[in-house]
Short mmCIF file of C-alpha atoms in Angstrom, two decimals:
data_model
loop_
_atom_site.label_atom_id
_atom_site.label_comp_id
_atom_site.label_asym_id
_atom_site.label_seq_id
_atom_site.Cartn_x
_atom_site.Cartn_y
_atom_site.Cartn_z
CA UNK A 1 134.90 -96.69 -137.48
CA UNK A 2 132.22 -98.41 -139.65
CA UNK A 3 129.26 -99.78 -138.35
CA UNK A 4 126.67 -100.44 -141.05
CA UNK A 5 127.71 -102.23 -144.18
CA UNK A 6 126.35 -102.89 -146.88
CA UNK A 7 125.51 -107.15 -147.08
CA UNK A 8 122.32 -109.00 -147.92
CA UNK A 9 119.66 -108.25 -145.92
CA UNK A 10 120.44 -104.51 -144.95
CA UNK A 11 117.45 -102.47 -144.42
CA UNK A 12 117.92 -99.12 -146.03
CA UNK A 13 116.12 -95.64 -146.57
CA UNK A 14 115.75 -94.58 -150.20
CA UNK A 15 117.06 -90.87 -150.39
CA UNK A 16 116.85 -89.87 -153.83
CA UNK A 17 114.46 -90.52 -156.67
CA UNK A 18 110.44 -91.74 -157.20
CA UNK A 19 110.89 -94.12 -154.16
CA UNK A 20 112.43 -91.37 -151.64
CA UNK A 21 111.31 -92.74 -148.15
CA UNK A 22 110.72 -95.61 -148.59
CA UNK A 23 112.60 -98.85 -146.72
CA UNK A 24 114.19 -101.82 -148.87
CA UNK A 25 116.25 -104.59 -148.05
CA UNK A 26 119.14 -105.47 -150.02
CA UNK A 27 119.06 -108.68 -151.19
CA UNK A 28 122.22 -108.91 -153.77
CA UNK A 29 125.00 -106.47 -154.58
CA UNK A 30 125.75 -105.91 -158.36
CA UNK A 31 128.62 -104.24 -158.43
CA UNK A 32 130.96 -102.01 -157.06
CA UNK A 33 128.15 -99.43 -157.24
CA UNK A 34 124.62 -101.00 -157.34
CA UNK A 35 122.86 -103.48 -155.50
CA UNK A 36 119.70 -105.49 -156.07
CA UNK A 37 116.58 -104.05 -153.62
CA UNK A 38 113.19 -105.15 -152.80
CA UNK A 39 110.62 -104.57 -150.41
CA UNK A 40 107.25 -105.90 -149.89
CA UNK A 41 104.93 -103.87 -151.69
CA UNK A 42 107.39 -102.95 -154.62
CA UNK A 43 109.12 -105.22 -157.69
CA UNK A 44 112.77 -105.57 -156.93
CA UNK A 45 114.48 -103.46 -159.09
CA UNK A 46 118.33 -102.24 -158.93
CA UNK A 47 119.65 -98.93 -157.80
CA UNK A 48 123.17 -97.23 -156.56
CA UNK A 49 124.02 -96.85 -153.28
CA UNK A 50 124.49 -92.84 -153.65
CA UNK A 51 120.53 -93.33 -153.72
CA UNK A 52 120.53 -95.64 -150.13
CA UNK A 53 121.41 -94.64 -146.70
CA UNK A 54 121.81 -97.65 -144.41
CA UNK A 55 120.00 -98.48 -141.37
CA UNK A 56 121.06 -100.38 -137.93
CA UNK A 57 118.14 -102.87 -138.75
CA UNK A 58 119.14 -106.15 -140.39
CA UNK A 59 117.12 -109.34 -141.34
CA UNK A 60 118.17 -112.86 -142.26
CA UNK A 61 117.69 -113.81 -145.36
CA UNK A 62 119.66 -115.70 -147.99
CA UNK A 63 120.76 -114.31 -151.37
CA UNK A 64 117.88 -112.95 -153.54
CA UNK A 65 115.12 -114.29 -151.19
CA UNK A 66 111.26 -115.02 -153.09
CA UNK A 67 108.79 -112.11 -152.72
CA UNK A 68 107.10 -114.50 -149.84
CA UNK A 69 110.27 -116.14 -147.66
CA UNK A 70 111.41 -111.85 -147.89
CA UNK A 71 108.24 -110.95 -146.12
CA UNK A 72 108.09 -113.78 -143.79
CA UNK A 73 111.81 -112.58 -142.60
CA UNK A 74 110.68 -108.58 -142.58
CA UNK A 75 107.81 -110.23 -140.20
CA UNK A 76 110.35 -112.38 -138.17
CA UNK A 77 112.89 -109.79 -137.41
CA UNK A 78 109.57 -106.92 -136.92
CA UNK A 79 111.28 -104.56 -139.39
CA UNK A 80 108.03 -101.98 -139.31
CA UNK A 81 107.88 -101.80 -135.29
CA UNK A 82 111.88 -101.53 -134.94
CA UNK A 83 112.01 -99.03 -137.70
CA UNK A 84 108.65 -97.01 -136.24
CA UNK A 85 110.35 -96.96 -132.76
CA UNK A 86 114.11 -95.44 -133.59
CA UNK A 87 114.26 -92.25 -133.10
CA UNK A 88 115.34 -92.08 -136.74
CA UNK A 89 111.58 -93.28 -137.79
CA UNK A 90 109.94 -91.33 -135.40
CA UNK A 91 111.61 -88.56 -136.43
CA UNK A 92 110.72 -89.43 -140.08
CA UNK A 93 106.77 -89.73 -138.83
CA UNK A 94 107.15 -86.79 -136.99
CA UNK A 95 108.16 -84.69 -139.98
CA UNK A 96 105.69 -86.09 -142.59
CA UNK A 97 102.64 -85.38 -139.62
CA UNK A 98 103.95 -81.64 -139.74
CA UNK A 99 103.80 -81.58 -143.46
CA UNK A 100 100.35 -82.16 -143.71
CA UNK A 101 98.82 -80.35 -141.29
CA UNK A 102 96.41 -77.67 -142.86
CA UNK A 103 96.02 -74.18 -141.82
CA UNK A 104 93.11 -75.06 -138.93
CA UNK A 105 95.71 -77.36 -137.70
CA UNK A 106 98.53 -75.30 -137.37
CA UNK A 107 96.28 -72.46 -135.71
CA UNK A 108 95.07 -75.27 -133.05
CA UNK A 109 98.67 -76.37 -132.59
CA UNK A 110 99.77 -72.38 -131.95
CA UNK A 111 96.78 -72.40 -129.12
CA UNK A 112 98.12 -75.67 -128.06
CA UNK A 113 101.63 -74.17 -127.42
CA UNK A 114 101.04 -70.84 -125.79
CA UNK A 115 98.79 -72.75 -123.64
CA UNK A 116 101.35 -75.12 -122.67
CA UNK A 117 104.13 -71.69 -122.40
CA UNK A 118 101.75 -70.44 -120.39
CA UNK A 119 101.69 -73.60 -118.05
CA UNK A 120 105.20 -73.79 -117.70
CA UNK A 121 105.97 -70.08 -117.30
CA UNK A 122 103.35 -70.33 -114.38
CA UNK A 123 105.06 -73.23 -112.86
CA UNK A 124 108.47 -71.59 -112.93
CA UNK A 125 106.92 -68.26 -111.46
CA UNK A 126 105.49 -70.57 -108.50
CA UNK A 127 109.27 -72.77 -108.09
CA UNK A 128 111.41 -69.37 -108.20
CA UNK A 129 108.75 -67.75 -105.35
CA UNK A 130 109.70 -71.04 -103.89
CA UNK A 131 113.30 -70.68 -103.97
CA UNK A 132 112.93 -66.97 -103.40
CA UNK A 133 111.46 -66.68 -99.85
CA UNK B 1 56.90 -76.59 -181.86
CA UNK B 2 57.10 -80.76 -180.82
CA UNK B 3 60.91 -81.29 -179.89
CA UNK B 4 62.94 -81.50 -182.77
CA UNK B 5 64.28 -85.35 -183.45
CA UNK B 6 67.63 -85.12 -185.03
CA UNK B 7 67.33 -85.76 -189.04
CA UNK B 8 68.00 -89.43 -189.57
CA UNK B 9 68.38 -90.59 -193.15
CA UNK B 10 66.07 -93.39 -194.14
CA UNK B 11 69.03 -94.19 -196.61
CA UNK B 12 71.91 -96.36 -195.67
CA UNK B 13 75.47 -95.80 -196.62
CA UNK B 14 76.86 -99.08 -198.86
CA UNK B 15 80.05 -96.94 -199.07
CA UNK B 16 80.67 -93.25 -198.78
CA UNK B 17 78.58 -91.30 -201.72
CA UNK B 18 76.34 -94.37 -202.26
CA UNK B 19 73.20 -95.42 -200.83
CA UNK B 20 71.87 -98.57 -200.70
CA UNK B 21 68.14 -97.43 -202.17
CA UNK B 22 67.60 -96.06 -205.78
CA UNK B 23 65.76 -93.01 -206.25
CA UNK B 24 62.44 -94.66 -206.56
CA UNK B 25 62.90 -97.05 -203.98
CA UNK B 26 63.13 -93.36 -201.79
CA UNK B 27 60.51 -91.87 -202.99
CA UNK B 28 58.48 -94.32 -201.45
CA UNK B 29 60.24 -94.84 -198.65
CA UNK B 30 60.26 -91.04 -197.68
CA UNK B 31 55.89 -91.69 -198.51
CA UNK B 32 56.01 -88.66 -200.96
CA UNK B 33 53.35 -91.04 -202.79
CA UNK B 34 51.61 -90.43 -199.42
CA UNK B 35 52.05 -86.76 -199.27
CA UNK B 36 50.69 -86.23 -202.75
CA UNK B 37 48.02 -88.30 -202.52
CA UNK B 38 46.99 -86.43 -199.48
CA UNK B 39 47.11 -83.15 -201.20
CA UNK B 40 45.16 -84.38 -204.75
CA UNK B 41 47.97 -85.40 -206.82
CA UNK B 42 50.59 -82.52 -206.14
CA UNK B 43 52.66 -81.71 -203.83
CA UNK B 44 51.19 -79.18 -201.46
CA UNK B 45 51.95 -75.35 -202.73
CA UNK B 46 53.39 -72.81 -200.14
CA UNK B 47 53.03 -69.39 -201.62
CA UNK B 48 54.97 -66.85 -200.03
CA UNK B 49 53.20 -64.61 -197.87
CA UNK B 50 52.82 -61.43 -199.42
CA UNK B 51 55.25 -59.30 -198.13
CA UNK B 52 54.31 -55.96 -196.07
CA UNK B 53 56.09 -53.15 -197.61
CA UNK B 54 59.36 -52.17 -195.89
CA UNK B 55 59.19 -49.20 -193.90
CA UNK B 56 61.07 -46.26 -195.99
CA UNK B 57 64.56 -45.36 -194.30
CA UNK B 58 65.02 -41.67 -193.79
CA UNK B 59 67.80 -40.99 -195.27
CA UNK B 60 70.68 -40.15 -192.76
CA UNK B 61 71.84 -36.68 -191.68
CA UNK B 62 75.51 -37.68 -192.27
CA UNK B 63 77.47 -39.04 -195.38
CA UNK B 64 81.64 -40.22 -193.75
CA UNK B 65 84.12 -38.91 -196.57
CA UNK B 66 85.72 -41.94 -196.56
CA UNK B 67 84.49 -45.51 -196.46
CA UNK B 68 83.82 -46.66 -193.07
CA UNK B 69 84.71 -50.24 -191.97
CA UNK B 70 82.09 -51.99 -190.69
CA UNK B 71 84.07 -54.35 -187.44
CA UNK B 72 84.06 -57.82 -187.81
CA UNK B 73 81.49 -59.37 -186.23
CA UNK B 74 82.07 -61.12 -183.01
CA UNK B 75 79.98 -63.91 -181.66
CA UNK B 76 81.90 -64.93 -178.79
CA UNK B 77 80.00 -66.14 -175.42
CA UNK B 78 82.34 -65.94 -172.44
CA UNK B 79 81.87 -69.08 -170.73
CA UNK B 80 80.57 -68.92 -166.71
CA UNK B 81 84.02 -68.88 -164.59
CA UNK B 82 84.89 -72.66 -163.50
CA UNK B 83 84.73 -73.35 -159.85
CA UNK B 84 88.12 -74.47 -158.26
CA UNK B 85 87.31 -78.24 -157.02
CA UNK B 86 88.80 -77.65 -153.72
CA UNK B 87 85.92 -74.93 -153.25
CA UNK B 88 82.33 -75.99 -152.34
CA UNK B 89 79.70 -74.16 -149.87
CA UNK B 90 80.99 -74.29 -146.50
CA UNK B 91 84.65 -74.08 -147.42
CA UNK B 92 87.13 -71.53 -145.12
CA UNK B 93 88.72 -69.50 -147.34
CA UNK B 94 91.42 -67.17 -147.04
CA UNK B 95 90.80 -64.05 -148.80
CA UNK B 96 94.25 -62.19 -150.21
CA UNK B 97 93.86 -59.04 -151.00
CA UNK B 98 91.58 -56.10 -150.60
CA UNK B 99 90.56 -54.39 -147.15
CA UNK B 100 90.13 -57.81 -145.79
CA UNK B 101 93.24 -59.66 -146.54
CA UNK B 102 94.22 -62.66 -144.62
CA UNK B 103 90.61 -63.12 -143.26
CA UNK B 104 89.37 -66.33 -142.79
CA UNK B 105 86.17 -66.38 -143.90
CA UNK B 106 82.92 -69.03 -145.01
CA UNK B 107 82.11 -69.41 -148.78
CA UNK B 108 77.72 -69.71 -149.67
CA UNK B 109 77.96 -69.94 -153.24
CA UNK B 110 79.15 -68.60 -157.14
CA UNK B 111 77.10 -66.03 -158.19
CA UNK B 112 76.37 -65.89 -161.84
CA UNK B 113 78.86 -63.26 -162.84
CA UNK B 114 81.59 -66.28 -161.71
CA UNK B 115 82.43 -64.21 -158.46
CA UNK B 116 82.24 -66.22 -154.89
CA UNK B 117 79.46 -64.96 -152.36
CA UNK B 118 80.74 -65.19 -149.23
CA UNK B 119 80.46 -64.05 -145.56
CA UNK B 120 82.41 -63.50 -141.98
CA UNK B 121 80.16 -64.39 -140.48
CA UNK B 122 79.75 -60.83 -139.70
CA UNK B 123 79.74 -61.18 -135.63
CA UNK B 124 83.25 -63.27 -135.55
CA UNK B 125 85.35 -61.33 -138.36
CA UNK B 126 83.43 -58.44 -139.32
CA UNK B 127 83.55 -59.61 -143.19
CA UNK B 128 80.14 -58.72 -144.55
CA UNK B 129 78.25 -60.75 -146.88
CA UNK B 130 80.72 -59.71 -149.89
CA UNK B 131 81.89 -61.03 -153.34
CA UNK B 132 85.02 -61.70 -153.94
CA UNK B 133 86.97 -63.46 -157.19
CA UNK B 134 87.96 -66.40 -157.41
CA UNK B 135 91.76 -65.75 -158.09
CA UNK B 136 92.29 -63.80 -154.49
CA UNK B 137 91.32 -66.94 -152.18
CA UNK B 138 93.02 -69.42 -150.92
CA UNK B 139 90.98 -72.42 -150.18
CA UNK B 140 91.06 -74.39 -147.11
CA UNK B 141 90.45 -78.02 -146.66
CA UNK B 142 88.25 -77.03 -143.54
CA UNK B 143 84.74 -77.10 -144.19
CA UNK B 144 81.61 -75.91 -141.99
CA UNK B 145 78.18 -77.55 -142.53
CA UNK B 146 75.99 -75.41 -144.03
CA UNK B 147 72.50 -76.60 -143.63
CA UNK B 148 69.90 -74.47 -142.82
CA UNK B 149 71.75 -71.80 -144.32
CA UNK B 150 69.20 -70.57 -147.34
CA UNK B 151 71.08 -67.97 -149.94
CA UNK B 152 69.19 -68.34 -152.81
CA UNK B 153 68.01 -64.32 -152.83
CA UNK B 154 71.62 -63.35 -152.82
CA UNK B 155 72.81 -62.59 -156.57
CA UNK B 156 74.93 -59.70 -158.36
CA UNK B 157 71.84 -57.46 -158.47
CA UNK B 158 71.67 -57.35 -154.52
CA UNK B 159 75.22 -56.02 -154.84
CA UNK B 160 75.19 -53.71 -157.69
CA UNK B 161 75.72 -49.70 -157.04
CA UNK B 162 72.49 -47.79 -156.02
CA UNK B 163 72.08 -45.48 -158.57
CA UNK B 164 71.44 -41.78 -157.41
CA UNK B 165 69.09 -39.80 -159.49
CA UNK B 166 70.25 -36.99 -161.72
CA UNK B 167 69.88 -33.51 -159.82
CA UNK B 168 69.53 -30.57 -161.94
CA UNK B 169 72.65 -28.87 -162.80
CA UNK B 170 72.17 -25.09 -160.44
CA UNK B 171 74.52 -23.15 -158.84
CA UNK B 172 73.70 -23.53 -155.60
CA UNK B 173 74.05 -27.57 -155.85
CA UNK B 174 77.67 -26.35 -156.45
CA UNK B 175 78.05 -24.50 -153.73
CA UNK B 176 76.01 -26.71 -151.34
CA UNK B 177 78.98 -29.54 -151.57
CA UNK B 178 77.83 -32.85 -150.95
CA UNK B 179 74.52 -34.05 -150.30
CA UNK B 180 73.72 -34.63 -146.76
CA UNK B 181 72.90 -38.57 -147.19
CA UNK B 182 76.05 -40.84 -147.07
CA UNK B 183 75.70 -44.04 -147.83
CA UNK B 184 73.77 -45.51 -145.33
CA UNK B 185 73.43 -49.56 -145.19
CA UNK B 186 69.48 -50.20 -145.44
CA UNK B 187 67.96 -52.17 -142.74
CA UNK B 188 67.05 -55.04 -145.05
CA UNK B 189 70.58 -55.36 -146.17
CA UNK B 190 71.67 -55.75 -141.89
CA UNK B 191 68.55 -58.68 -141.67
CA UNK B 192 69.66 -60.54 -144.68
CA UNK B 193 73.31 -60.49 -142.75
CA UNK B 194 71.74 -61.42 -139.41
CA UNK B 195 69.91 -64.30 -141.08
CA UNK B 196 72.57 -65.72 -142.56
CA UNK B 197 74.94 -65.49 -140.31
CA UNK B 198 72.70 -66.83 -137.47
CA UNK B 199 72.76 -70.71 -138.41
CA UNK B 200 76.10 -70.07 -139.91
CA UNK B 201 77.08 -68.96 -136.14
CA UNK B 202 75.76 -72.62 -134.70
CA UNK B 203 77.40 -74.53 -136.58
CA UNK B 204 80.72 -72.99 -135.96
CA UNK B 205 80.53 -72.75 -132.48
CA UNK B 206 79.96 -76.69 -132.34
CA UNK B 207 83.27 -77.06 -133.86
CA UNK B 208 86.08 -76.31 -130.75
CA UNK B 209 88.65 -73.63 -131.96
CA UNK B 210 86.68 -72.88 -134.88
CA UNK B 211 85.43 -69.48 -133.63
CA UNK B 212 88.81 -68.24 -132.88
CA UNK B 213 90.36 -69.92 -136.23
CA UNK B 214 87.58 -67.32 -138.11
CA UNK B 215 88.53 -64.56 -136.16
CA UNK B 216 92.28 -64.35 -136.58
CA UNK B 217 93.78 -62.97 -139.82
CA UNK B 218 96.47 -65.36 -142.00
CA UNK B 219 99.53 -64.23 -142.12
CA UNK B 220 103.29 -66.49 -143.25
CA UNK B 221 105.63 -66.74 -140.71
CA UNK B 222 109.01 -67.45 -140.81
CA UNK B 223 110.12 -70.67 -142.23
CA UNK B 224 106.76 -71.08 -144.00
CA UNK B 225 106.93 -71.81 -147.31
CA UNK B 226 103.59 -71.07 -149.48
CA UNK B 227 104.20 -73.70 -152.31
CA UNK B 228 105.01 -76.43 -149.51
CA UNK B 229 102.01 -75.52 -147.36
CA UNK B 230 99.03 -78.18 -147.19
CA UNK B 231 95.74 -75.69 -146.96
#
C-alpha cells in the first residue's frame, strides 16, 4: 500500500510555509514528527512532515551528509532533470509559467487557441466529409 | 541678490551655550573693527525711509452685529500627485471606468494637475488624446517605445472647457432654444491627434499582436482572480 517513506535521503516538496515549493532532501529524522532537511541553496533547518509531501526520487547519502558530499549526491542521482521531467514537476512548471503571464500574454495565448480550435475544427469538418461520402 | 550662503557661525561650540571666543576675540573676528573703520569710526546709520502716508480706508458700508471670526489661516500646498512606479511613458494601461472602460490604451505623460495624458491611439481604439486619474488605471507591464513621439504642447489648459461668451438675457434667446453650434472638435485639436498618434502607430505595428491587444477591451473571465493576476 505504501510506496514512499520517509528515510534519509528522500527528496520532498515543501507544502506549507516561507519555503512552499521548494525540494529538500531529508537527511535525519528527529522524531516521531520532524525530520532534519537541507537542500543546496538553503541552511538545513528542521521541519514536520505535515509541512513535506514525498517524492519517488531518492539519493544516496549517509546520515546528515556535509553541505558539499549532499550536492555531489543531488548531482550523481540528477535530482533537478528527474524532478523537471515527472509529470509532477512539469506540472509544477507548467502552473508557475501560467501565473506569470501578464495581460499581453494571456491575450496572445487566447489568439493562439482559437487559432489552433479553428485548425482542428477544420480538420474534423474535412475527416467527417471523408467518412460521409 | 548674490545667492544666499547659509549663516555659518565664526564661533565654535566648546559645549552647548558656550563658545570657544570671548566677546572681543568676536568682535574682531566678525571685522566690525573693519566695518567701522570703513564708515569713520561708527557703525554705518540706516535711517528709515520716510514712510509715504497710508492711503485713508473708506470706511465700510457694513458694520456685522456680532463679532465675526476671522478663519484660521491655512498655508497648506497640496503636493503634485506621485506617479505609480509601474507607470512610465509608453506603458499600456487599462483604463476602469468612464465611457472607455476596459480599453487598453498608451500613456505620454503626467500633466501638472497629477492627471495621466494619454491616447488610443485614436485609429486602433478610438480613445482620444484624454486625461484620465491615476486611481482608474491599471498598469501593464507592456511597454511601447515612444520615441519620436513629441507631447510637450499637451497640458491641462489644452483640455480645459471653452468658455462661451455671455449672451444678453432677451426673450427671444428663450424662445430660440439652443444655439445652433454644438460642440464641434476644432481642426487643430484632430492634427495634434493625427500627429501623435502617427509614430505612436509605427511602433505598435512592429510589435506582432500588439495592434489587436490595443483594440480589444479588458474584461475578467471566469476563474480570474484580480488580486492573483500578474499585469
Amino acid at each position: 500500500p505504501f510506496k514512499r517513506f520517509v528515510e534519509i535521503g528522500r527528496v520532498a516538496l515543501v507544502n506549507y510555509g516561507e519555503d512552499y515549493g521548494r525540494l529538500v532532501v531529508i537527511v535525519d529524522v528527529i522524531d516521531q514528527n520532524r525530520a532534519l532537511v537541507d537542500a543546496p541553496d538553503m541552511v538545513r533547518c528542521q521541519m514536520n512532515f505535515k509541512r513535506l509531501t514525498l517524492t519517488d526520487i531518492t539519493i544516496k547519502i549517509k546520515r546528515i551528509p556535509k553541505k558539499k558530499t549532499l550536492i555531489e549526491a543531488m548531482e550523481a542521482a540528477d535530482v533537478k532533470n528527474k524532478w523537471e521531467n515527472s509529470s509532477w514537476g512539469r506540472k509544477l512548471i507548467v502552473q508557475k509559467r501560467r501565473a506569470a503571464l501578464t495581460d499581453f500574454d494571456r491575450f496572445k495565448l487566447m489568439l493562439a487557441k482559437i487559432k489552433r480550435a479553428g485548425l482542428v475544427r477544420q480538420e474534423l469538418a474535412q475527416l467527417k466529409k471523408q467518412t460521409a461520402t | 541678490m548674490a545667492p544666499k550662503t547659509p549663516k555659518v557661525s565664526r564661533n565654535p561650540d566648546l559645549i552647548r551655550g558656550v563658545g570657544k571666543h570671548s566677546r572681543s576675540k568676536m568682535y574682531h573676528k566678525r571685522g566690525l573693527w573693519a566695518i567701522k573703520a570703513k564708515n569713520g569710526g561708527v557703525f554705518p546709520r540706516h535711517d528709515k525711509k520716510p514712510a509715504e502716508p497710508a492711503v485713508a480706508a473708506k470706511p465700510p458700508k457694513f458694520y456685522p452685529a456680532d463679532d465675526v471670526k476671522k478663519p484660521l489661516l491655512n498655508k497648506r500646498k497640496p503636493k503634485p500627485t506621485k506617479l505609480r512606479a509601474s507607470i512610465t511613458p509608453g506603458t499600456v494601461l487599462i483604463i476602469l471606468a468612464g465611457r472607455f472602460k476596459g480599453k487598453r490604451v498608451v500613456f505620454l505623460k503626467q500633466l501638472a494637475s497629477g492627471l495621466l495624458l494619454v491616447t488610443g491611439p485614436f485609429k486602433i481604439n478610438g480613445v482620444p488624446l484624454r486625461r484620465v486619474n491615476q486611481s482608474y488605471v491599471i498598469a501593464t507591464s507592456t511597454k511601447v517605445d515612444l520615441c519620436g513621439v513629441n507631447v510637450e504642447k499637451f497640458d491641462d489648459k489644452y483640455f480645459a472647457k471653452q468658455v462661451e461668451k455671455k449672451k444678453k438675457k432677451g426673450e427671444e434667446g428663450f424662445f430660440e432654444g439652443e444655439n445652433e453650434e454644438k460642440n464641434v472638435l476644432p481642426q487643430e485639436k484632430k492634427d495634434d491627434q493625427k500627429t501623435v498618434d502617427a509614430s505612436l502607430i509605427k511602433s505598435i505595428e512592429a510589435v506582432p499582436d500588439l495592434k489587436t491587444y490595443l483594440a480589444a477591451r479588458f474584461s475578467l473571465k471566469a476563474g480570474m482572480k484580480p488580486h492573483e493576476l500578474v499585469f
